[in-house]
Amino acid sequence: MKNSSYDIDVENSLSEQLEERITSLNATAEKIIRSETQRAAMLAQEAYDLSKKHNYLPGQANALLNLGKANRFFSCYDKGLEQLEKALEILQIISDNAGIIGALNNIGHIYNSTGRSQEALALHFRAYNLSREIKNVLSEANSLIFIGNVHHHTGNHAESLKAQHSAYELYLAAEDITGQAFALNNMGSAHHAAGNYAKALEYYLQSFSLKESIDDHRAQATSFNNIGGIYFHLGDFTNALNYYERYHDSAQKEKDTHSQAIALEHIGSVYLSLMEFDLAQSYFQKALQLAETLGDKRQVASCLGNLGKIHLKFGEITEAYKLLMTSIQILSEIGDSDKRSEILTCVAQIFIERNDPEKGLPFAKEALKIAEAQHTRPQMYEAHLVLSQLYKRRKDFEKSLKHYEKFYDIKDELYNAEMARKAKILEVSYHLENARKESEIYRLTNLDLAEANERLTTLIEERSDLLAIVAHDLKNPLTGISLAATLLDSYNERMGPAEIKKHAQTITQTAGRMTGIISRLLESSEFDTSPAYIAFKTVSLTDVVRSSIEDYRSRATLKDISIIFKNDANHEISGDEGTLRLVIDNLLSNAIKYSPFGKKIIIQTAVQNNFVSFTIKDEGPGISEDDKARLFLKFARLSAQPTGGEDSTGLGLSIVKKFTEAMNGIVSCDSTEGNGANFTVQFPITTTENL
């Protein structure tokens, strides 16, 4: 309820014409704040000065809200937070619920950007609940978008997707096309971050289609940026460059300086990945100039960091150190932890070059601490590698080996992701090309041509499936060989004969497993229909289970997961040892992947009704009823997400089913959502008839 003295003051000092002027300034600032942030801030400042002079609280509140948002866009978080909190105070005095919701969400966004995610979530839920109280559907949807963004920032992609989808449904009901496009874009971002590139692309294209329908050119440009990001993460730099350049051209045409700066930095990142250092440096410098003009501190820090990396590549250590330290200082000021971890690791590398481990260790340790807090696997990987190198230079071989082993454990996971990434390139390229030509295909009148297109599509998908299966099955043994060989190369002088022999045997045995996998796949040209690659003989189930557990023990230890083996059946089965091992490996790998840190996995063998079985029980999120219907399908994307940032191709369980049935076995799953999962595989007990 408004204060009566305030009403009298306004009546005495504010003319109708002046009130209209202030309202117009704030409305224009709000409209252009994303595309012309600097101009919007100038208009909001003028509105605030006029409102302050005449004690016009609504004008002050809205102006402060716009100024706070502008500073949020510029990453000037301290100043923006001060303005938004002051706006919130006034909005509460004048009981402007819509304004209160906006202020809460913007304050929450700054909290999320500065590492205060839980506080951010609390504010966004306050805004969401208030929106529901006043029955403002669009505010409710906007609040869900912010809630989804917090979950996205903290790596909880399933919850992020859930919130964004709920927002989309509300925008759909309200027939708000702009909101729908925004929500679809964010749903794509959630899938993008989770590595589901084909699904991300699907949402990005839907979002782009809606933006096109309302002729929103600036929003369309964002889609170019997002699609470019997919290709960048897939390592397809040609297509990434193409879309980033389209993003830049569109931003230039619309005079959107902020988007131009982002596009230039992304183009620079592509050239940096291609090791075209001169071109990369040129684009980073252009992006830096625009970012400095705009006052965007985060982007200034990011550009400085990238320029520092280039100087490091050129061997210009002094200049690299200066740029990287400036970047760290700015990132510390604005509370950006993610990027800071990456830059800290670069600084630590400088002290490796200088052979000064004592000065480098604090930087590497801080980088690892941030990366572990954020569960950022690539940055943990880099930090452990740098720490291993620093300790080796300090002659502390025990700590060096410890960090090297952790580096290799994470490298194993990242290698898995790399194999999946390569398999997905065909899938994503196919989806993108298919989306471009979809309307033409639907208009085909020649039935033969349509059927030929369908056959070609099926062939492409089958070849993509086979590539993915080969990558999926070879990734673990190849990583084991790499680890054993590297340990022998780097630490043989500290190993005894027995330990050297053990690592050599690991290489020999694992190479043999890989040869067996390749031979079986090459022997079967009709992989999807023929079980001819199975060489049946007597196999000890217990021995194969124990061997798999040993190979996966270190990966489980990385997540503090205990593996408990209860062997109640020593019977043999008729099957193929290599194929059986793939079945067990995939189930155990999944159990580790989806188990939270610090839990346990129980593996048990048993005999019942002439069948010998093994069960793998985990304490993960379980499987929903909807997901159970798709559990054993190829490339199935289920709602549960890996708990340690691991990648998932969606192939593992389809391979388990195919290989189990090829050996006359049965696979089943017993799970309730929220209570873990039990996977059981049964085979007939070996008899003379089986053989």
Tab-separated table of N, CA, C and O in Angstrom, residues 482-520:
chain	number	residue	atom	x	y	z
A	482	SER	N	47.086	-47.318	-22.623
A	482	SER	CA	47.768	-46.012	-22.567
A	482	SER	C	48.293	-45.722	-21.171
A	482	SER	O	49.422	-45.244	-20.996
A	483	LEU	N	47.479	-46.015	-20.160
A	483	LEU	CA	47.890	-45.752	-18.776
A	483	LEU	C	49.095	-46.607	-18.396
A	483	LEU	O	50.087	-46.110	-17.867
A	484	ALA	N	49.025	-47.916	-18.686
A	484	ALA	CA	50.124	-48.811	-18.319
A	484	ALA	C	51.415	-48.410	-19.031
A	484	ALA	O	52.492	-48.366	-18.426
A	485	ALA	N	51.313	-48.085	-20.332
A	485	ALA	CA	52.500	-47.707	-21.108
A	485	ALA	C	53.110	-46.408	-20.591
A	485	ALA	O	54.341	-46.273	-20.485
A	486	THR	N	52.243	-45.444	-20.254
A	486	THR	CA	52.742	-44.142	-19.783
A	486	THR	C	53.416	-44.279	-18.419
A	486	THR	O	54.441	-43.651	-18.151
A	487	LEU	N	52.829	-45.104	-17.539
A	487	LEU	CA	53.444	-45.328	-16.227
A	487	LEU	C	54.821	-45.967	-16.382
A	487	LEU	O	55.775	-45.605	-15.694
A	488	LEU	N	54.938	-46.922	-17.305
A	488	LEU	CA	56.237	-47.550	-17.553
A	488	LEU	C	57.238	-46.537	-18.084
A	488	LEU	O	58.409	-46.530	-17.695
A	489	ASP	N	56.778	-45.671	-18.965
A	489	ASP	CA	57.665	-44.690	-19.584
A	489	ASP	C	58.137	-43.634	-18.591
A	489	ASP	O	59.298	-43.240	-18.576
A	490	SER	N	57.198	-43.176	-17.728
A	490	SER	CA	57.505	-42.039	-16.850
A	490	SER	C	58.084	-42.439	-15.496
A	490	SER	O	58.813	-41.660	-14.884
A	491	TYR	N	57.761	-43.659	-15.022
A	491	TYR	CA	58.119	-43.999	-13.636
A	491	TYR	C	58.852	-45.339	-13.519
A	491	TYR	O	58.939	-45.917	-12.446
A	492	ASN	N	59.410	-45.855	-14.625
A	492	ASN	CA	60.045	-47.178	-14.576
A	492	ASN	C	61.233	-47.215	-13.623
A	492	ASN	O	61.528	-48.254	-13.035
A	493	GLU	N	61.918	-46.045	-13.455
A	493	GLU	CA	63.091	-46.037	-12.576
A	493	GLU	C	62.722	-46.217	-11.109
A	493	GLU	O	63.573	-46.528	-10.277
A	494	ARG	N	61.451	-46.027	-10.784
A	494	ARG	CA	61.000	-46.161	-9.393
A	494	ARG	C	60.234	-47.461	-9.164
A	494	ARG	O	59.728	-47.699	-8.086
A	495	MET	N	60.128	-48.308	-10.201
A	495	MET	CA	59.373	-49.559	-10.089
A	495	MET	C	60.322	-50.746	-9.933
A	495	MET	O	61.414	-50.773	-10.503
A	496	GLY	N	59.855	-51.742	-9.198
A	496	GLY	CA	60.592	-52.992	-9.096
A	496	GLY	C	60.265	-53.896	-10.269
A	496	GLY	O	59.325	-53.649	-11.024
A	497	PRO	N	61.001	-54.985	-10.465
A	497	PRO	CA	60.757	-55.914	-11.581
A	497	PRO	C	59.331	-56.465	-11.602
A	497	PRO	O	58.741	-56.598	-12.679
A	498	ALA	N	58.790	-56.764	-10.428
A	498	ALA	CA	57.435	-57.341	-10.375
A	498	ALA	C	56.394	-56.344	-10.883
A	498	ALA	O	55.463	-56.713	-11.620
A	499	GLU	N	56.549	-55.072	-10.495
A	499	GLU	CA	55.582	-54.056	-10.916
A	499	GLU	C	55.700	-53.781	-12.412
A	499	GLU	O	54.694	-53.607	-13.108
A	500	ILE	N	56.933	-53.757	-12.931
A	500	ILE	CA	57.130	-53.567	-14.368
A	500	ILE	C	56.494	-54.709	-15.144
A	500	ILE	O	55.806	-54.500	-16.153
A	501	LYS	N	56.687	-55.947	-14.652
A	501	LYS	CA	56.108	-57.115	-15.313
A	501	LYS	C	54.587	-57.049	-15.305
A	501	LYS	O	53.921	-57.373	-16.295
A	502	LYS	N	54.013	-56.570	-14.187
A	502	LYS	CA	52.555	-56.466	-14.075
A	502	LYS	C	51.991	-55.514	-15.126
A	502	LYS	O	50.994	-55.818	-15.796
A	503	HIS	N	52.633	-54.349	-15.289
A	503	HIS	CA	52.147	-53.377	-16.282
A	503	HIS	C	52.312	-53.917	-17.704
A	503	HIS	O	51.462	-53.696	-18.567
A	504	ALA	N	53.425	-54.632	-17.956
A	504	ALA	CA	53.638	-55.215	-19.284
A	504	ALA	C	52.572	-56.260	-19.592
A	504	ALA	O	52.056	-56.342	-20.715
A	505	GLN	N	52.224	-57.077	-18.579
A	505	GLN	CA	51.173	-58.087	-18.769
A	505	GLN	C	49.823	-57.425	-19.035
A	505	GLN	O	49.034	-57.914	-19.853
A	506	THR	N	49.568	-56.302	-18.356
A	506	THR	CA	48.315	-55.568	-18.591
A	506	THR	C	48.213	-55.138	-20.049
A	506	THR	O	47.163	-55.266	-20.687
A	507	ILE	N	49.319	-54.622	-20.589
A	507	ILE	CA	49.324	-54.179	-21.985
A	507	ILE	C	49.050	-55.357	-22.919
A	507	ILE	O	48.222	-55.273	-23.827
A	508	THR	N	49.743	-56.478	-22.676
A	508	THR	CA	49.587	-57.657	-23.539
A	508	THR	C	48.162	-58.196	-23.493
A	508	THR	O	47.533	-58.455	-24.530
A	509	GLN	N	47.629	-58.361	-22.280
A	509	GLN	CA	46.291	-58.935	-22.130
A	509	GLN	C	45.221	-58.013	-22.705
A	509	GLN	O	44.282	-58.459	-23.373
A	510	THR	N	45.364	-56.716	-22.454
A	510	THR	CA	44.352	-55.771	-22.932
A	510	THR	C	44.400	-55.647	-24.447
A	510	THR	O	43.358	-55.535	-25.104
A	511	ALA	N	45.591	-55.661	-25.011
A	511	ALA	CA	45.712	-55.632	-26.472
A	511	ALA	C	45.029	-56.847	-27.083
A	511	ALA	O	44.383	-56.765	-28.135
A	512	GLY	N	45.160	-57.994	-26.405
A	512	GLY	CA	44.485	-59.202	-26.877
A	512	GLY	C	42.973	-59.055	-26.860
A	512	GLY	O	42.277	-59.500	-27.788
A	513	ARG	N	42.456	-58.410	-25.807
A	513	ARG	CA	41.008	-58.169	-25.735
A	513	ARG	C	40.550	-57.281	-26.884
A	513	ARG	O	39.507	-57.514	-27.491
A	514	MET	N	41.339	-56.240	-27.196
A	514	MET	CA	40.970	-55.344	-28.288
A	514	MET	C	40.966	-56.075	-29.630
A	514	MET	O	40.071	-55.886	-30.454
A	515	THR	N	41.967	-56.921	-29.840
A	515	THR	CA	42.028	-57.694	-31.078
A	515	THR	C	40.792	-58.569	-31.220
A	515	THR	O	40.210	-58.695	-32.308
A	516	GLY	N	40.386	-59.179	-30.101
A	516	GLY	CA	39.195	-60.024	-30.119
A	516	GLY	C	37.934	-59.244	-30.469
A	516	GLY	O	37.085	-59.708	-31.243
A	517	ILE	N	37.817	-58.034	-29.914
A	517	ILE	CA	36.642	-57.190	-30.193
A	517	ILE	C	36.588	-56.849	-31.680
A	517	ILE	O	35.551	-56.980	-32.331
A	518	ILE	N	37.732	-56.420	-32.228
A	518	ILE	CA	37.771	-56.033	-33.640
A	518	ILE	C	37.453	-57.222	-34.540
A	518	ILE	O	36.686	-57.111	-35.497
A	519	SER	N	38.035	-58.386	-34.210
A	519	SER	CA	37.809	-59.578	-35.034
A	519	SER	C	36.340	-59.953	-35.073
A	519	SER	O	35.787	-60.254	-36.137
A	520	ARG	N	35.697	-59.919	-33.920
A	520	ARG	CA	34.275	-60.305	-33.869
A	520	ARG	C	33.419	-59.339	-34.679
A	520	ARG	O	32.477	-59.739	-35.360
